[in-house]
Coordinates of C-alpha atoms and ligand atoms in Angstrom, one line a residue:
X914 CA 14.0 -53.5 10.7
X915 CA 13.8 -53.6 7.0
X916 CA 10.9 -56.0 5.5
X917 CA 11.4 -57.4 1.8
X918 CA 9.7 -54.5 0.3
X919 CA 11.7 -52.4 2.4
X920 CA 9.0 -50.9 4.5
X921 CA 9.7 -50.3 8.2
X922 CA 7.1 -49.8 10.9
X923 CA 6.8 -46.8 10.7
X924 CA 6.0 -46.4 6.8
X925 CA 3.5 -49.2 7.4
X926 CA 1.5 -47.0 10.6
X927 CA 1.5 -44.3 7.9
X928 CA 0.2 -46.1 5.2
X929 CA -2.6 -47.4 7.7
X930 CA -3.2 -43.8 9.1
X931 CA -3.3 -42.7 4.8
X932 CA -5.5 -45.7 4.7
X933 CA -8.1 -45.1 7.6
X934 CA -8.4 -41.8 7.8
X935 CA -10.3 -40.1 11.0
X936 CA -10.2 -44.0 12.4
X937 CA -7.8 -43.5 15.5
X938 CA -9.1 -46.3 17.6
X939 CA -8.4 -49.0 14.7
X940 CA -5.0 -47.5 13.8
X941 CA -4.1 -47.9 17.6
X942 CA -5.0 -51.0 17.5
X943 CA -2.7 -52.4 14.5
X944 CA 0.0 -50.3 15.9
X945 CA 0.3 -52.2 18.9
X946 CA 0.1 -55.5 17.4
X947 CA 2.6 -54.1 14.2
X948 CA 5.1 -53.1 17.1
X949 CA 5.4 -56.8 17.3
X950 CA 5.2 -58.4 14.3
X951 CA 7.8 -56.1 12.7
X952 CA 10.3 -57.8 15.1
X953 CA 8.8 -61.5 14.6
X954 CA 8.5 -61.3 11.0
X955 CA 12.0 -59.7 10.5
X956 CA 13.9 -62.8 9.3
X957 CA 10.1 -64.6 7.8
X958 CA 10.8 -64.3 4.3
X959 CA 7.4 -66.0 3.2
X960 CA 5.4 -63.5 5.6
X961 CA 7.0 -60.4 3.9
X962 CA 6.6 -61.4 0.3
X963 CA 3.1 -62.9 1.1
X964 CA 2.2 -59.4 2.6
X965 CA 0.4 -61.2 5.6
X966 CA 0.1 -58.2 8.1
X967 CA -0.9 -56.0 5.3
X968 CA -3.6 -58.0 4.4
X969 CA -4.8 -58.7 8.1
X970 CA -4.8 -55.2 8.7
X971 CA -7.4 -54.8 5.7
X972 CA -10.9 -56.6 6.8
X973 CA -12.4 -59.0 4.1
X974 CA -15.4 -56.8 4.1
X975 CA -17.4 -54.0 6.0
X976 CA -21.2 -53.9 5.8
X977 CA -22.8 -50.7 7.1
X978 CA -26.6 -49.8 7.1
X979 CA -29.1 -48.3 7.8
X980 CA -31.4 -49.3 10.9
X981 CA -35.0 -47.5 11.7
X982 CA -37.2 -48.2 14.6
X983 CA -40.1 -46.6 15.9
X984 CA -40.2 -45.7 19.5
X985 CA -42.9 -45.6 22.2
X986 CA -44.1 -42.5 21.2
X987 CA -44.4 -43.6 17.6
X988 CA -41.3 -41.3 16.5
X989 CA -39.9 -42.9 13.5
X990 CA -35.6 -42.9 14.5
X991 CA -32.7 -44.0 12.3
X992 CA -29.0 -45.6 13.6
X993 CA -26.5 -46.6 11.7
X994 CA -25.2 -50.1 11.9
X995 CA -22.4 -52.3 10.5
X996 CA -20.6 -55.8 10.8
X997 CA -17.0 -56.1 10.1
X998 CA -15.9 -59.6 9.0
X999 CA -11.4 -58.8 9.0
X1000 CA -10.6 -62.5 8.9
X1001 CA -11.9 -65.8 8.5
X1002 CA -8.8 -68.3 7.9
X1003 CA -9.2 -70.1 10.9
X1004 CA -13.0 -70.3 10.8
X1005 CA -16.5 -68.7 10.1
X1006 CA -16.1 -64.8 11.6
X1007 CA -17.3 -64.5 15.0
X1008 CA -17.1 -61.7 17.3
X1009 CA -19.6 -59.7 19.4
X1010 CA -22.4 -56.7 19.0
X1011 CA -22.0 -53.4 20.7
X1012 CA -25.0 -51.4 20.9
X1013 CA -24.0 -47.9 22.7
X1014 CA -24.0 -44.1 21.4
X1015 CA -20.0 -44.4 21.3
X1016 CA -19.6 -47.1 18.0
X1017 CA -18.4 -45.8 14.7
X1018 CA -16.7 -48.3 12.2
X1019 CA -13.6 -47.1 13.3
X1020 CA -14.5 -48.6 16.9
X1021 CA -15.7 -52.2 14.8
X1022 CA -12.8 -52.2 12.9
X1023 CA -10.4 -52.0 15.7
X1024 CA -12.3 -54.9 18.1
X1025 CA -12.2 -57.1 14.9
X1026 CA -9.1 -57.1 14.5
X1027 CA -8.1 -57.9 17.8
X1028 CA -10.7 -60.5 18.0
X1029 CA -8.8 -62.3 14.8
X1030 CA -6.1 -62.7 17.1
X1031 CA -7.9 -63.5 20.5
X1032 CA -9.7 -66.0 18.8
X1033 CA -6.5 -67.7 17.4
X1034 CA -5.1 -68.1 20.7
X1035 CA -8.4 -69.7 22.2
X1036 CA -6.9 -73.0 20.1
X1037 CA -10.6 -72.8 19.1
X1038 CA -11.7 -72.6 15.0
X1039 CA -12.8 -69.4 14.7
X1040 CA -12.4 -66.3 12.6
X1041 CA -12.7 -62.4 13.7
X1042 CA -15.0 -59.9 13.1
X1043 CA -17.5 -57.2 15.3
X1044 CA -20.8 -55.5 14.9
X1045 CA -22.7 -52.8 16.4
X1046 CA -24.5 -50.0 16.4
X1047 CA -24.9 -46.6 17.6
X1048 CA -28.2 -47.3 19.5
X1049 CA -28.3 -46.3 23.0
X1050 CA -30.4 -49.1 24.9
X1051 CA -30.2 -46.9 28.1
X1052 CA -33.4 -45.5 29.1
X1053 CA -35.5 -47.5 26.5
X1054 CA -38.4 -49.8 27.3
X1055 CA -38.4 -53.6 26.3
X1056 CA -40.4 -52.6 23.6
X1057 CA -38.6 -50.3 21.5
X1058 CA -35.4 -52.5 22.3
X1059 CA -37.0 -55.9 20.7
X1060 CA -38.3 -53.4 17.8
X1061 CA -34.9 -52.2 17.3
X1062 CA -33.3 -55.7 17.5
X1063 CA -35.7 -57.1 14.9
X1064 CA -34.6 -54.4 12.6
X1065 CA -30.9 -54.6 12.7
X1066 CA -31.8 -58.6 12.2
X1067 CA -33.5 -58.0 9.3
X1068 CA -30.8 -56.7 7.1
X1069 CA -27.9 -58.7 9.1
X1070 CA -29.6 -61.7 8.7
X1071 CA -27.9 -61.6 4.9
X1072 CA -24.3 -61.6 5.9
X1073 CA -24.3 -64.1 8.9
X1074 CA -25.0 -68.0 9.2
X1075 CA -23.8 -70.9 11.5
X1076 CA -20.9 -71.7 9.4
X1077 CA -20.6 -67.8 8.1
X1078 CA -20.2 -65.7 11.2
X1079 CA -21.6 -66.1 14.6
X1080 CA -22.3 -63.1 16.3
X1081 CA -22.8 -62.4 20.2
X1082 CA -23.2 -60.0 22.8
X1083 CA -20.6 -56.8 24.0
X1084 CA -21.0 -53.7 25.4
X1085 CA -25.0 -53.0 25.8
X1086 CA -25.9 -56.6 24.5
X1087 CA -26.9 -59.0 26.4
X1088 CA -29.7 -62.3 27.3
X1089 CA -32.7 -60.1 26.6
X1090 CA -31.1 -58.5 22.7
X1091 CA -30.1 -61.7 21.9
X1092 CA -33.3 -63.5 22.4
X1093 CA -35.0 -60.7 20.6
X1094 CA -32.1 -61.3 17.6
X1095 CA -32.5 -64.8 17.6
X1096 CA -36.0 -64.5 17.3
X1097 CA -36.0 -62.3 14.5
X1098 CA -33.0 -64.6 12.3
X1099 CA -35.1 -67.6 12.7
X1100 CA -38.7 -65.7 12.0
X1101 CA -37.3 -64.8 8.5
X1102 CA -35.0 -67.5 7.7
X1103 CA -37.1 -70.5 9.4
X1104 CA -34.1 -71.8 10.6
X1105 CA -32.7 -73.1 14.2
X1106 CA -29.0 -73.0 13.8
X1107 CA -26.5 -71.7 16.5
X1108 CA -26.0 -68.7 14.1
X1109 CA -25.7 -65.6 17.8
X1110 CA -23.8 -67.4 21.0
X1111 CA -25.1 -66.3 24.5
X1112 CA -28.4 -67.5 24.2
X1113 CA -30.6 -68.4 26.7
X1114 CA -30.6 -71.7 28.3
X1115 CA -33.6 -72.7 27.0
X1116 CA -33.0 -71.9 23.1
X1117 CA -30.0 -73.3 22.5
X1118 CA -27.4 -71.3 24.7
X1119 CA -24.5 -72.8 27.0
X1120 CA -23.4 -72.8 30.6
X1121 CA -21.2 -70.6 32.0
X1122 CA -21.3 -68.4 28.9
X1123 CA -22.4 -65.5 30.9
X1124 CA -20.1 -65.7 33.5
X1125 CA -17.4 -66.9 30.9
X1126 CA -15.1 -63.8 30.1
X1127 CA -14.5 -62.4 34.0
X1128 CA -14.1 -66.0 35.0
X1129 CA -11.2 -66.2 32.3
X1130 CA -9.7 -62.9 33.1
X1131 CA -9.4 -64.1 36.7
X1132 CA -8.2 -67.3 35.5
X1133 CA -5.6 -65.9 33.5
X1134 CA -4.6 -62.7 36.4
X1135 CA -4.1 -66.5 38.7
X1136 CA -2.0 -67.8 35.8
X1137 CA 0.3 -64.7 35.5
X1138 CA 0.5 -64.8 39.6
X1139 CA 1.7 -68.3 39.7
X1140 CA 4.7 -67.9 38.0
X1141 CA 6.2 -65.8 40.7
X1142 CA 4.8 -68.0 43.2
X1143 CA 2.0 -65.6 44.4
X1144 CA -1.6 -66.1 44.2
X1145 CA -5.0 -64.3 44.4
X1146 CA -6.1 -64.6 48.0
X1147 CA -5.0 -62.4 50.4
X1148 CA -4.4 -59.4 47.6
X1149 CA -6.8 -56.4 47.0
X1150 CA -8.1 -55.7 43.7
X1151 CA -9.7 -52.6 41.9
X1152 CA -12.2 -53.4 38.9
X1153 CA -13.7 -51.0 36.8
X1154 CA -17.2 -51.2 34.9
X1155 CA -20.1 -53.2 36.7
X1156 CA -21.7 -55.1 33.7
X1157 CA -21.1 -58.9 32.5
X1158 CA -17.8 -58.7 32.7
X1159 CA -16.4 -56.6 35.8
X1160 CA -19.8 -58.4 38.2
X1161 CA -18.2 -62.4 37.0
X1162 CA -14.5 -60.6 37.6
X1163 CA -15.4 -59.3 40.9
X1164 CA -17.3 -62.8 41.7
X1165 CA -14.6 -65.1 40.7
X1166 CA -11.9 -62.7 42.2
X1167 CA -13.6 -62.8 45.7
X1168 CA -14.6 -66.9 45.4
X1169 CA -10.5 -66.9 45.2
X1170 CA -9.8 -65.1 47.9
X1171 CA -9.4 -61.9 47.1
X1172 CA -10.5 -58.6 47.9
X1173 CA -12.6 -56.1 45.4
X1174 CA -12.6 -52.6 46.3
X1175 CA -14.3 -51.0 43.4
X1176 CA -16.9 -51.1 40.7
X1177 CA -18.0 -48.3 38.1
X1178 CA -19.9 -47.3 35.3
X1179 CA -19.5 -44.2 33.3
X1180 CA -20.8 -41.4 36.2
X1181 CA -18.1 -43.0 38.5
X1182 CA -16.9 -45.6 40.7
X1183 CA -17.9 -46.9 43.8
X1184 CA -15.0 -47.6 46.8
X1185 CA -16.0 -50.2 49.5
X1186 CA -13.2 -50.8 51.8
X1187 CA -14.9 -53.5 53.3
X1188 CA -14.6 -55.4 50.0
X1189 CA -17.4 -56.7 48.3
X1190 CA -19.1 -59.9 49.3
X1191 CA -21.1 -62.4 46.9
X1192 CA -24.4 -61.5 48.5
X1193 CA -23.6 -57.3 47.3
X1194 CA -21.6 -58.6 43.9
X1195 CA -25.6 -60.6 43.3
X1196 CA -26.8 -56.8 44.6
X1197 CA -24.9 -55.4 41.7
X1198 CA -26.6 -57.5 39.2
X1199 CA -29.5 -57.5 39.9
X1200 CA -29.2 -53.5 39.6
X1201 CA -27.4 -53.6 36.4
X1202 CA -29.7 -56.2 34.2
X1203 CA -33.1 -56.1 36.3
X1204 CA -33.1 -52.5 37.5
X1205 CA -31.0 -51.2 34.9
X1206 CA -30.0 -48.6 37.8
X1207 CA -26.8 -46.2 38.1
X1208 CA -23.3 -48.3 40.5
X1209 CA -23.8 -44.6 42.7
X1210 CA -26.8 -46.4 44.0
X1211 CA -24.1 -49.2 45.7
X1212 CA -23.5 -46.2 48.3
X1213 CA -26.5 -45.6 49.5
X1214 CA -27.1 -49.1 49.8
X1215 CA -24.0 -50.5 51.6
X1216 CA -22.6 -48.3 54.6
X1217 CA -19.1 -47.3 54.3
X1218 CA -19.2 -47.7 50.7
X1219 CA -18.6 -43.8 48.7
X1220 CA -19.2 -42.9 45.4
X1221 CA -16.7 -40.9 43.4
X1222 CA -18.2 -39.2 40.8
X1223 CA -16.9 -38.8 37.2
X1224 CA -13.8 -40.6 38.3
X1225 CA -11.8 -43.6 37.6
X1226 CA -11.0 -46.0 39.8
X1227 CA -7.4 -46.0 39.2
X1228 CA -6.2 -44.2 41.7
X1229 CA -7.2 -46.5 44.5
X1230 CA -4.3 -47.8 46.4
X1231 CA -4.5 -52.0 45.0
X1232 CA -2.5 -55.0 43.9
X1233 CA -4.3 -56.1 41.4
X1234 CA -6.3 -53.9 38.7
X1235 CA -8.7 -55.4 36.3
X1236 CA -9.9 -53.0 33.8
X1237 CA -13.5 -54.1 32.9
X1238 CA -15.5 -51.1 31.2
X1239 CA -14.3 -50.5 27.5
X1240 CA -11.7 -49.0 25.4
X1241 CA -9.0 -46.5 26.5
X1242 CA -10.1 -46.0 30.5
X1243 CA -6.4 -46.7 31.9
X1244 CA -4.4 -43.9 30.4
X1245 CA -0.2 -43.5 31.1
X1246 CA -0.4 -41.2 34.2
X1247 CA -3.4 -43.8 35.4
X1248 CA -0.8 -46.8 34.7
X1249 CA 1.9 -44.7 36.9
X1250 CA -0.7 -44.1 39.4
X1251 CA -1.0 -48.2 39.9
X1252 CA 2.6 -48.6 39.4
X1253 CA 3.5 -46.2 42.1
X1254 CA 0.7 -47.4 44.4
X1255 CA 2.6 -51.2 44.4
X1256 CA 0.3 -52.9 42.3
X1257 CA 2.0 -56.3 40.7
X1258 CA -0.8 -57.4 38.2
X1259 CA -3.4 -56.2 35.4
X1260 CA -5.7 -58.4 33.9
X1261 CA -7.9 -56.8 31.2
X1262 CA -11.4 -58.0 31.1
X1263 CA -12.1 -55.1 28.4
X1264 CA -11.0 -54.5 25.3
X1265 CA -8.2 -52.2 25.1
X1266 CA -9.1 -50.3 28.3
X1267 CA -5.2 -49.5 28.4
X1268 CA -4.3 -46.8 25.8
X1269 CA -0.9 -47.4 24.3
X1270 CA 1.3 -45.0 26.6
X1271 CA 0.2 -46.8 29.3
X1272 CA 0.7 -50.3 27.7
X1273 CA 4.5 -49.1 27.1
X1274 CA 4.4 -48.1 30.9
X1275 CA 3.4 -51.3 32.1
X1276 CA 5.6 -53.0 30.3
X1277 CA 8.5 -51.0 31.3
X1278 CA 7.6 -51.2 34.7
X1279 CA 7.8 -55.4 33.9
X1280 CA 4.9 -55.9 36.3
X1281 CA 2.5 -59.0 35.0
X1282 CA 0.3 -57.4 32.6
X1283 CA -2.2 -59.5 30.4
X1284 CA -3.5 -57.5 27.5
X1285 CA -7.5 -58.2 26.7
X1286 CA -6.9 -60.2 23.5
X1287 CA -5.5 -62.9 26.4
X1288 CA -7.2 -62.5 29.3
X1289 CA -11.0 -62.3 27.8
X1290 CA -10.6 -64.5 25.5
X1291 CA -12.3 -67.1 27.9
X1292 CA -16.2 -65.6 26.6
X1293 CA -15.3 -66.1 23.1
X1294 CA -13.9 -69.6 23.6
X1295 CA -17.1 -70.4 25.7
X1296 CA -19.1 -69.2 22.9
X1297 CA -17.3 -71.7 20.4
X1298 CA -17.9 -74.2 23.1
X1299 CA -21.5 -73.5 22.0
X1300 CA -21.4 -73.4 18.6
X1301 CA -19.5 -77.2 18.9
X1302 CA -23.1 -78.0 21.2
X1303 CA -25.2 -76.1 18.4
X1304 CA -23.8 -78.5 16.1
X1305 CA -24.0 -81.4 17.8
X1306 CA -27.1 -80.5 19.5
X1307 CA -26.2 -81.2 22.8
X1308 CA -25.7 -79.8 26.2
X1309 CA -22.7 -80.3 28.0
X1310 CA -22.6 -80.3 31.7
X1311 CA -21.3 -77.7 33.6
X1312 CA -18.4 -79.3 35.4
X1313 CA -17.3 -79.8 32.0
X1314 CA -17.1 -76.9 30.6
X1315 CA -16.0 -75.3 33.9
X1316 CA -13.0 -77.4 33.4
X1317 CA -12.4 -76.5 30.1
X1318 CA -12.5 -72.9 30.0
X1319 CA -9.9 -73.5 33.5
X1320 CA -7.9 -75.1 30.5
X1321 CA -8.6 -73.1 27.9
X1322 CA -6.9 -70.0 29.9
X1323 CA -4.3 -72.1 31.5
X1324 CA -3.3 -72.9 27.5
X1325 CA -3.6 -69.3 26.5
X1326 CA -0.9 -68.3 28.9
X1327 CA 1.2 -71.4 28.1
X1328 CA 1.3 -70.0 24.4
X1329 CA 1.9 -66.1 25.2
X1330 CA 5.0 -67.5 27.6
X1331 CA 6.2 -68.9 24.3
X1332 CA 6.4 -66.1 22.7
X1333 CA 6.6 -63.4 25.1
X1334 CA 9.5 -64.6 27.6
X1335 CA 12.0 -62.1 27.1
X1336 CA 15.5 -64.0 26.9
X1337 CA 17.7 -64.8 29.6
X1338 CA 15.3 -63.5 32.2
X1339 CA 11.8 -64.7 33.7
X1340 CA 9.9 -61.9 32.5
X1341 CA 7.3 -62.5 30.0
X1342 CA 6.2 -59.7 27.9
X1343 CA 2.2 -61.1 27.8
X1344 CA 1.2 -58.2 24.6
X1345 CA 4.2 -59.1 22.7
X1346 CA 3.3 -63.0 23.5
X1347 CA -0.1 -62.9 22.7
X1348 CA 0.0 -60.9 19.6
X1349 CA 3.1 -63.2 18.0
X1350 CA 1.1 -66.6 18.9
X1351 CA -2.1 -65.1 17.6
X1352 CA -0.8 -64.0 14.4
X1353 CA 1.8 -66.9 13.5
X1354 CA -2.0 -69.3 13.6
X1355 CA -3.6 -67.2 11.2
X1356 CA -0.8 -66.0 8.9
X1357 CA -0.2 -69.8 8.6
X1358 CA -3.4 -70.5 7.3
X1359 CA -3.4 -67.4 4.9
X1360 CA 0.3 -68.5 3.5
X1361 CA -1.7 -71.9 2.8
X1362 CA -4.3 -70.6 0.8
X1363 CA -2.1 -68.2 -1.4
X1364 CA -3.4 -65.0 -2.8
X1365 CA -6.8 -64.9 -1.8
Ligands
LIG1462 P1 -21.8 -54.3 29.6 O1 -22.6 -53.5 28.7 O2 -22.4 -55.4 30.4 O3 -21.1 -53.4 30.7 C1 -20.2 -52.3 30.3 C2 -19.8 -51.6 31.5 O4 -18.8 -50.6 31.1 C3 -20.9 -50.8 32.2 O5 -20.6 -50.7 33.6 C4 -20.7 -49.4 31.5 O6 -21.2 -48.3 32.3 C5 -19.2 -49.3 31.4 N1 -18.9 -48.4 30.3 C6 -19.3 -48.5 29.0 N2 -18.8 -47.5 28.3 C7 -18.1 -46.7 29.1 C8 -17.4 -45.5 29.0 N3 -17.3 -44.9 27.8 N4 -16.8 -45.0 30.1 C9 -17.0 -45.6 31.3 N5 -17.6 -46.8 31.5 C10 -18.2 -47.3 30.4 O7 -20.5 -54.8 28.7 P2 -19.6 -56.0 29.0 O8 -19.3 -56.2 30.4 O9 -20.0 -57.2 28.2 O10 -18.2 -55.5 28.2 C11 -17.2 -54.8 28.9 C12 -15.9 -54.8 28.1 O11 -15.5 -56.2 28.0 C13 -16.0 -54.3 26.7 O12 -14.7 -53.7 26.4 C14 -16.2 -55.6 25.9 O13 -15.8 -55.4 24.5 C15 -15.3 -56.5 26.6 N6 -15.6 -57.9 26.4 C16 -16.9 -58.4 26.7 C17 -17.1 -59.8 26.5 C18 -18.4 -60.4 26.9 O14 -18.4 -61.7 26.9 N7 -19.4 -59.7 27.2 C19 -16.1 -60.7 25.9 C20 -14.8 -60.1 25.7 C21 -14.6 -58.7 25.9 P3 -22.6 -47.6 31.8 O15 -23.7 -48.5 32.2 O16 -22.6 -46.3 32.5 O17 -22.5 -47.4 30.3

């Protein structure tokens, strides 16, 4: 598997390992992706000698600083912050912002770089990059959150625009930090552009963006079940986290038909054998973003429901898994767990929830697997759908852009069949797929510019 500068894969992991040293989470990252490539590029002589996946691998630029706040008590309290911008030759950066105890730049540098290559498959104009910071909102008051959020804005502020890079919400960012984000950008800059996606209705934000990425994972887990003639309805399903992304999962999966079993956060999952209606999925929400509360709670509310503490849900018999929470929660004896258990589908509404043994487990296994750069992808391609309104300054209706996210997942999984259907059989290896179409859009584009 020798490239033009005769580097193999595994030279090229150690060189990123020599590269990013104590950053684990971003060197798994390009190691599942490389795994790929190497194959791809193999007879690409103008990939090799441009040194494309080398230069993806590097991000055009890391900005980390310093963020202080004052809290309630008048305590003066400094995070750390940063924005990565890896890539933007499809379009301005965009990617979300994390705020939870857990984010290092290692963490950034690794959801960037998958973001480059989610965002290519959307079809969408748009670069990659991530932000965050190791702020816990948990347990804070509205105040010192909007004072916090008003810092971090007033040094980002610098390195994003509406045609630079268009941040939004992830993990611990949502409606309320955005608004107090937004505020902030266009307090100093006196400027109303569509520079943060997942904005309230009223200031600029679009429909459906909220409920955007679990709809899309759904969309895509229906996608994957089609092609062997199955379908949601009827089939049980196990979801872990219970924030944006696992409630819409959980809502769209039961709309379809099917049956949710679990929910969790980080003390635990909850397991309702009854399955979980609309009216205790609305329950959940309201607990999560009005109550901020614990999912434990769900047990005491609904009867039969139990609470597992400092478990994962993976271990509950299902057909259909949807890891929802964040990075590396579905490890390789979890994957055989599900495997053993019968289940024929994982859909990932996180990013990176499965760590790589249990990526190479599902794939030996050839059960449909979608890896989050696919299945997501549908909040990020919502969010360019509002940065096209932004522009415009329009609204579009939400029929429409119901339709078109429908679309804009049935076209993701067109392109990772492409490139993922493994030859002479019907099998379609979704990682391999969605990493080869991803990267073939942007190393196009960088082979156009030359060496920049
Ligand atoms: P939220 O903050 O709304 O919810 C996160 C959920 O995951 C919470 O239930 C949280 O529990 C749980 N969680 C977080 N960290 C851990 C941990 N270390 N162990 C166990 N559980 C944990 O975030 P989102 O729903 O927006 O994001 C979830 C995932 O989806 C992330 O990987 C994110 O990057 C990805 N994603 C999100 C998109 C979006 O549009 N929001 C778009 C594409 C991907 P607790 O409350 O206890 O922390």
């Amino acid at each position: 598997m020798a490239v033009s500068d005769h580097v193999d894969l595994n030279t090229f992991i150690e060189g990123v390992k020599r590269r990013n040293p104590g950053q684990p989470e971003f060197v798994q990252a390009v190691q599942e992706v490389a795994e790929d490539i190497f194959d791809f590029i193999q007879d690409k002589e103008a990939y090799h000698q441009a040194q494309i996946l080398r230069r993806i691998a590097e991000p055009d630029r890391v900005v980390s600083f310093r963020v202080c706040w004052q809290d309630d008590k008048g305590n003066i309290r400094v995070q750390r912050a940063w924005r990565v911008q890896n890539n933007n030759a499809i379009g301005p950066y965009k990617g979300g912002i994390r705020f939870h105890p857990s984010v290092t730049e290692s963490v950034l540098k690794f959801l960037a770089f998958e973001q480059t290559f989610k965002n290519a498959l959307t079809g969408l104009p748009m670069g990659g990059g991530k932000g965050g910071s190791n702020f816990n909102p948990k347990g804070k008051s509205d105040g010192e959150v909007m004072r916090f959020c008003q810092s971090l804005m007033t040094e980002l502020y610098r390195y994003i625009g509406a045609d630079i890079d268009v941040p939004a919400g992830d993990i611990g960012v949502g409606g309320r930090e955005i608004g107090y984000m937004f505020g902030q950008y266009k307090r100093i800059t006196n400027e109303f552009t569509g520079v943060l996606t997942g904005k309230g209705l009223e200031y600029g934000g679009s429909l459906i963006r909220t409920e955007a990425t679990g709809y899309g994972a759904t969309y895509f887990l229906q996608n994957m079940l089609k092609t062997q003639g199955k379908d949601i309805a009827g089939h049980t399903a196990v979801i872990s986290g219970s924030g944006n992304v696992a409630t819409h999962a959980a809502e769209k999966v039961t709309m379809l038909g099917g049956k949710v079993l679990t929910l969790s956060d980080s003390e635990g999952f909850v397991y309702d054998p009854d399955g979980m209606t609309q009216e205790k999925i609305d329950w959940v929400k309201e607990l999560k973003n009005k109550r901020r509360g614990r999912i434990s709670e769900y047990a005491k509310e609904f009867k039969g429901a139990e609470f597992h503490a400092g478990k994962t849900p993976w271990g509950v018999k299902c057909d259909l898994a949807l890891p929802c929470a964040t990075q590396n929660e579905l490890l390789g004896p979890d994957a055989d767990t599900l495997i053993r258990n019968g289940c024929i589908a994982v859909s990932e509404g996180a990013n990176m929830p499965t760590n790589l043994d249990g990526v190479h487990k599902f794939k030996a296994a050839e059960i449909l697997y979608a890896p989050g750069k696919a299945a997501n992808a549908g909040g990020v391609a919502v969010s360019g759908l509002e940065m096209s309104q932004n522009s415009a300054r329009i609204s579009w209706k939400e029929e429409e852009l119901q339709r078109l996210l429908v679309d804009i997942m049935a076209g993701i999984h067109a392109r990772c069949e492409e490139y993922g259907k493994k030859p002479g059989s019907k099998v379609v290896d979704y990682v391999k797929g969605a990493n080869i179409a991803g990267f073939k859009k942007v190393a196009d584009a960088m082979l156009a510019y030359g060496v920049v």
